[in-house]
Amino acid sequence: MTTAFIPGFLLSLGLILAIGAQNAFVLRQGLRQEYVFAVCLTCALSDAILIAAGVAGFGFAADTLPWLEPAMRYGGALFLFVYAARSLRSALRTQHDSLSPSAKQTAGLAATLAACLAFTWLNPHVYLDTVVLLGSISSQYEGQKVAFALGAMSASFVFFFTLGFGARLLRPWFASPKAWRVLDACVGVAMFAIGLKLVL
């Protein structure tokens, strides 16, 4: 079982570690300590569903639907460009959020989870990583696909809960509005670079 579980875990972790809109959202919630458990669980369960779909064979849908790959690629690039523009605009604002002790929650649980689901399910890049890539690689572990999928799913749970609950260690640095502008600038540049890579 470990011969498939460990590769699934490491591959999934490597894909998730790349900074993205979803990770940035989890980090922001963790820094603010707002609905952290619910957000982390939503992200991890969403990944688990997508990984299961990929390992079950849905990743090969691109072979029978030739328009699917370019649609996902350009749609994903558009999504990333829009998010990059929003992040860069936020980084250039003269007034910015900070983590003062009196800071209030900016959204309710329902609105927060809706945003979390949008960052997860409306980002075609997530499908390329989980359904297509992990689904395709799982075919190399015939007879051990379940172990491979469990390893990949475990990586999602470990990463998101570590990111969400570990973010509080960074709170002293993000008490300054300047730190938020730097974070938004880094996320914006990364999103633009990933979108450009998809287009090219």
XYZ file of C-alpha atoms in Angstrom:
200
model
C 0.000 0.000 0.000
C 2.816 2.421 0.877
C 4.323 2.011 -2.585
C 1.341 3.897 -3.974
C 0.295 5.952 -0.909
C 3.615 7.808 -0.565
C 3.928 8.805 -4.262
C 0.309 9.982 -4.195
C 0.965 12.018 -1.059
C 4.170 13.608 -2.357
C 2.824 14.374 -5.831
C -0.347 15.942 -4.472
C 1.606 17.967 -1.918
C 3.941 19.246 -4.631
C 0.991 20.416 -6.717
C -0.783 22.099 -3.803
C 2.332 23.928 -2.570
C 2.323 26.189 -5.616
C 0.805 29.489 -4.505
C -2.673 30.013 -5.842
C -5.927 31.813 -5.207
C -7.220 29.028 -2.995
C -4.060 28.924 -0.860
C -4.015 32.697 -0.546
C -7.640 32.640 0.619
C -6.899 29.981 3.254
C -3.860 31.946 4.404
C -5.921 35.120 4.714
C -8.594 33.339 6.747
C -5.927 31.800 8.954
C -4.300 35.166 9.569
C -7.647 36.660 10.543
C -8.656 33.490 12.438
C -12.074 33.537 10.796
C -13.840 30.208 10.195
C -10.479 28.484 9.752
C -11.672 24.921 10.410
C -14.667 25.241 8.066
C -12.534 26.740 5.283
C -9.772 24.121 5.603
C -12.298 21.282 5.681
C -14.114 22.649 2.619
C -10.882 22.874 0.618
C -9.675 19.426 1.660
C -13.012 17.723 0.972
C -13.286 19.458 -2.416
C -9.839 18.182 -3.346
C -10.774 14.691 -2.157
C -13.848 14.667 -4.403
C -11.847 15.847 -7.419
C -9.028 13.370 -6.766
C -11.533 10.524 -6.453
C -13.103 11.572 -9.743
C -9.725 11.647 -11.457
C -8.632 8.254 -10.143
C -12.025 6.803 -11.113
C -11.218 7.620 -14.723
C -12.832 10.963 -15.413
C -9.419 12.431 -16.185
C -9.552 10.696 -19.556
C -12.591 12.723 -20.618
C -10.211 15.083 -22.387
C -9.375 12.285 -24.835
C -12.981 12.037 -26.005
C -13.756 15.775 -25.788
C -11.047 17.588 -27.768
C -12.467 21.030 -26.905
C -12.229 20.394 -23.149
C -8.484 20.935 -22.711
C -8.221 24.319 -24.491
C -11.466 25.494 -22.851
C -10.091 24.665 -19.406
C -6.710 26.145 -20.238
C -7.925 29.509 -21.531
C -10.737 29.691 -19.014
C -8.234 29.058 -16.252
C -5.912 31.711 -17.610
C -8.742 34.254 -17.682
C -9.683 33.411 -14.085
C -6.065 33.820 -12.963
C -5.583 37.124 -14.817
C -8.692 38.585 -13.192
C -7.570 37.470 -9.745
C -4.056 38.776 -10.392
C -5.469 42.184 -11.335
C -7.545 42.279 -8.153
C -4.557 41.337 -5.997
C -2.274 43.902 -7.626
C -4.931 46.600 -7.299
C -5.278 45.704 -3.628
C -1.497 45.902 -3.203
C -1.496 49.456 -4.602
C -4.224 50.757 -2.310
C -3.090 53.440 0.117
C -5.368 52.052 2.833
C -5.252 48.366 3.548
C -6.489 45.838 6.053
C -4.349 45.024 9.040
C -4.655 42.574 11.891
C -5.418 44.873 14.766
C -6.955 43.291 17.899
C -10.159 45.197 17.240
C -10.524 43.949 13.670
C -14.031 42.670 12.942
C -15.093 39.774 10.771
C -15.720 40.949 7.259
C -18.134 38.202 6.198
C -20.436 35.591 7.663
C -19.871 31.842 7.489
C -22.113 31.333 4.446
C -20.419 34.098 2.453
C -16.966 32.856 3.452
C -17.702 29.277 2.388
C -19.264 30.508 -0.868
C -16.050 32.374 -1.671
C -13.999 29.325 -0.691
C -16.032 27.084 -3.001
C -15.687 29.603 -5.835
C -11.898 29.733 -5.477
C -11.850 25.939 -5.543
C -14.454 24.878 -8.092
C -14.302 27.815 -10.519
C -10.562 27.520 -11.023
C -9.906 25.194 -13.975
C -6.285 24.850 -12.850
C -7.561 22.763 -9.930
C -9.172 20.325 -12.359
C -5.988 20.051 -14.390
C -4.001 19.159 -11.260
C -6.442 16.835 -9.516
C -8.698 15.255 -12.123
C -6.435 15.205 -15.174
C -2.878 14.964 -13.836
C -3.411 12.865 -10.689
C -6.038 10.790 -12.494
C -3.635 10.029 -15.331
C -0.697 9.183 -13.060
C -2.864 6.898 -10.927
C -3.114 4.569 -13.933
C 0.515 3.614 -13.259
C -0.596 2.043 -9.968
C -3.062 -0.508 -11.227
C -4.416 -2.465 -8.285
C -3.249 0.236 -5.872
C -5.262 3.205 -7.120
C -7.157 3.463 -3.844
C -3.895 3.774 -1.909
C -2.633 6.385 -4.390
C -5.861 8.368 -4.033
C -5.757 8.158 -0.226
C -2.190 9.443 -0.260
C -3.145 12.367 -2.490
C -6.182 13.172 -0.345
C -4.133 12.993 2.860
C -1.729 15.564 1.447
C -4.625 17.979 0.912
C -5.852 17.591 4.483
C -2.348 17.968 5.935
C -1.527 21.007 3.800
C -4.730 23.001 4.227
C -5.022 22.470 7.980
C -1.337 23.255 8.448
C -1.663 26.418 6.353
C -4.899 27.546 7.983
C -3.979 26.957 11.606
C -0.266 27.660 11.174
C -0.963 31.098 9.709
C -1.496 32.504 13.212
C 2.272 32.285 13.715
C 2.613 35.002 11.055
C 0.082 37.364 12.645
C 2.723 39.676 14.207
C 4.132 40.410 10.737
C 0.701 40.985 9.197
C -0.330 43.528 11.813
C 1.142 46.058 9.399
C -0.846 47.116 6.287
C 2.452 47.072 4.372
C 2.747 43.304 4.909
C -0.702 42.790 3.369
C 0.307 44.856 0.345
C 3.429 42.725 -0.091
C 1.364 39.532 0.176
C -1.171 40.785 -2.369
C 1.623 41.843 -4.727
C 3.298 38.423 -4.515
C -0.002 36.616 -5.087
C -0.835 38.887 -8.025
C 2.518 38.318 -9.722
C 2.299 34.558 -9.151
C -1.249 34.370 -10.530
C -0.269 36.375 -13.613
C 2.757 34.118 -14.212
C 0.649 30.944 -13.902
C -1.998 32.367 -16.244
C 0.649 33.348 -18.781
C 2.103 29.851 -18.608
C -1.321 28.376 -19.343
C -1.738 30.613 -22.405
C 1.730 29.934 -23.761
